[in-house]
């Protein structure tokens, strides 16, 4: 009798996956869809399905979602608001996005924890590193909210910090384009995409992958950043299987 090959389980990552624990960083604007503001439920659902498809491979997933679809601290301060207050408002916006993503994921049967750098016990868990690691080991998706808990730091920096603390093997930066280009591909037809690029080149050429603090922190810990299109169906799962179009920064 011929036995069918064993299927990958949530306890054992599928053999074809490149990484076993990853950080997915997306902007708050990614949740807007075609809306100009706030949350677009079908878009949130689509992204949740992308995350579930990778989770089903057995990959442990961390997430950080920006808050720019609701409030961006830097823009608020530019309009006369005190910067620290504006940044805290932006952090609260990331908690709202994290709760929306948690609801979508759990609706798909994926156990999820929202973990906030600013304590709000009735809404989500406070950030405790060892507890967060344990959630990942139990195959729960961990969504880290409220940035680092400090003003003047972006969610890019928060994602890189948490990725290092959780010992993630890579950061996946979901964007509207399929990688890093030498100039804006939306404005220049002759823009060239990099297959790989060094941390130092990203900083020197101001390629806009992440802010300088996040890139420097990734470089100091040799943490690769995979930039890919979040709008490409199956793109997140495909890259983990060694397929698709993307740019790898460092690593």
PDB file of C-alpha atoms in Angstrom, residues 10-25 51 54-55 57-64 115 127-144 159-173 222-226 236 239-241:
ATOM      1  CA  UNK A  10       0.919  23.878  12.603  1.00  0.00           C
ATOM      2  CA  UNK A  11       3.439  22.285  14.925  1.00  0.00           C
ATOM      3  CA  UNK A  12       5.910  21.588  12.109  1.00  0.00           C
ATOM      4  CA  UNK A  13       6.498  24.229   9.398  1.00  0.00           C
ATOM      5  CA  UNK A  14       6.197  23.008   5.824  1.00  0.00           C
ATOM      6  CA  UNK A  15       9.533  22.041   4.341  1.00  0.00           C
ATOM      7  CA  UNK A  16       9.299  24.468   1.456  1.00  0.00           C
ATOM      8  CA  UNK A  17       9.036  27.580   3.627  1.00  0.00           C
ATOM      9  CA  UNK A  18      12.120  29.783   3.771  1.00  0.00           C
ATOM     10  CA  UNK A  19      11.494  31.243   7.234  1.00  0.00           C
ATOM     11  CA  UNK A  20       9.989  29.838  10.418  1.00  0.00           C
ATOM     12  CA  UNK A  21       9.242  33.105  12.279  1.00  0.00           C
ATOM     13  CA  UNK A  22       8.664  36.425  10.534  1.00  0.00           C
ATOM     14  CA  UNK A  23       7.527  39.979  11.152  1.00  0.00           C
ATOM     15  CA  UNK A  24       4.935  41.428   8.748  1.00  0.00           C
ATOM     16  CA  UNK A  25       4.955  45.226   8.703  1.00  0.00           C
ATOM     17  CA  UNK A  51      -1.778  36.072   6.772  1.00  0.00           C
ATOM     18  CA  UNK A  54       1.125  31.711   5.643  1.00  0.00           C
ATOM     19  CA  UNK A  55       0.048  30.723   9.155  1.00  0.00           C
ATOM     20  CA  UNK A  57       2.164  26.605   6.559  1.00  0.00           C
ATOM     21  CA  UNK A  58       3.216  26.523  10.212  1.00  0.00           C
ATOM     22  CA  UNK A  59       5.105  29.839  10.072  1.00  0.00           C
ATOM     23  CA  UNK A  60       5.030  31.883  13.280  1.00  0.00           C
ATOM     24  CA  UNK A  61       3.850  35.422  12.500  1.00  0.00           C
ATOM     25  CA  UNK A  62       4.321  38.761  14.219  1.00  0.00           C
ATOM     26  CA  UNK A  63       2.620  41.871  12.860  1.00  0.00           C
ATOM     27  CA  UNK A  64       2.969  45.626  13.239  1.00  0.00           C
ATOM     28  CA  UNK A 115      -0.038  43.225  22.495  1.00  0.00           C
ATOM     29  CA  UNK A 127       3.924  43.901  26.127  1.00  0.00           C
ATOM     30  CA  UNK A 128       5.919  41.279  28.023  1.00  0.00           C
ATOM     31  CA  UNK A 129       8.593  39.723  25.835  1.00  0.00           C
ATOM     32  CA  UNK A 130       8.558  36.208  27.289  1.00  0.00           C
ATOM     33  CA  UNK A 131       4.773  36.028  27.154  1.00  0.00           C
ATOM     34  CA  UNK A 132       4.795  37.166  23.529  1.00  0.00           C
ATOM     35  CA  UNK A 133       7.372  34.513  22.621  1.00  0.00           C
ATOM     36  CA  UNK A 134       5.189  31.887  24.277  1.00  0.00           C
ATOM     37  CA  UNK A 135       2.189  33.003  22.205  1.00  0.00           C
ATOM     38  CA  UNK A 136       4.262  32.510  19.048  1.00  0.00           C
ATOM     39  CA  UNK A 137       5.354  29.070  20.195  1.00  0.00           C
ATOM     40  CA  UNK A 138       1.662  28.216  20.604  1.00  0.00           C
ATOM     41  CA  UNK A 139       1.119  29.294  16.973  1.00  0.00           C
ATOM     42  CA  UNK A 140      -0.810  32.451  17.790  1.00  0.00           C
ATOM     43  CA  UNK A 141      -0.387  35.499  15.588  1.00  0.00           C
ATOM     44  CA  UNK A 142       0.980  38.379  17.673  1.00  0.00           C
ATOM     45  CA  UNK A 143       0.012  41.902  16.599  1.00  0.00           C
ATOM     46  CA  UNK A 144       2.218  44.473  18.318  1.00  0.00           C
ATOM     47  CA  UNK A 159       8.544  46.571  13.895  1.00  0.00           C
ATOM     48  CA  UNK A 160      12.322  46.203  13.699  1.00  0.00           C
ATOM     49  CA  UNK A 161      12.670  46.346  17.473  1.00  0.00           C
ATOM     50  CA  UNK A 162       9.985  43.707  18.066  1.00  0.00           C
ATOM     51  CA  UNK A 163      11.356  41.521  15.261  1.00  0.00           C
ATOM     52  CA  UNK A 164      14.730  41.459  16.987  1.00  0.00           C
ATOM     53  CA  UNK A 165      13.211  40.833  20.409  1.00  0.00           C
ATOM     54  CA  UNK A 166      11.096  37.970  19.047  1.00  0.00           C
ATOM     55  CA  UNK A 167      14.105  36.574  17.128  1.00  0.00           C
ATOM     56  CA  UNK A 168      12.290  36.798  13.802  1.00  0.00           C
ATOM     57  CA  UNK A 169      14.287  35.627  10.802  1.00  0.00           C
ATOM     58  CA  UNK A 170      13.101  38.432   8.513  1.00  0.00           C
ATOM     59  CA  UNK A 171      10.883  41.490   8.280  1.00  0.00           C
ATOM     60  CA  UNK A 172       8.333  41.437   5.452  1.00  0.00           C
ATOM     61  CA  UNK A 173       7.441  44.991   4.459  1.00  0.00           C
ATOM     62  CA  UNK A 222      21.815  41.431  10.372  1.00  0.00           C
ATOM     63  CA  UNK A 223      18.030  41.171  10.030  1.00  0.00           C
ATOM     64  CA  UNK A 224      16.921  40.978   6.365  1.00  0.00           C
ATOM     65  CA  UNK A 225      14.005  43.084   5.119  1.00  0.00           C
ATOM     66  CA  UNK A 226      11.867  41.651   2.322  1.00  0.00           C
ATOM     67  CA  UNK A 236       3.221  36.759   1.024  1.00  0.00           C
ATOM     68  CA  UNK A 239       7.796  34.537  -1.219  1.00  0.00           C
ATOM     69  CA  UNK A 240       7.996  32.208   1.764  1.00  0.00           C
ATOM     70  CA  UNK A 241       7.967  29.349  -0.729  1.00  0.00           C
TER      71      UNK A 241
END
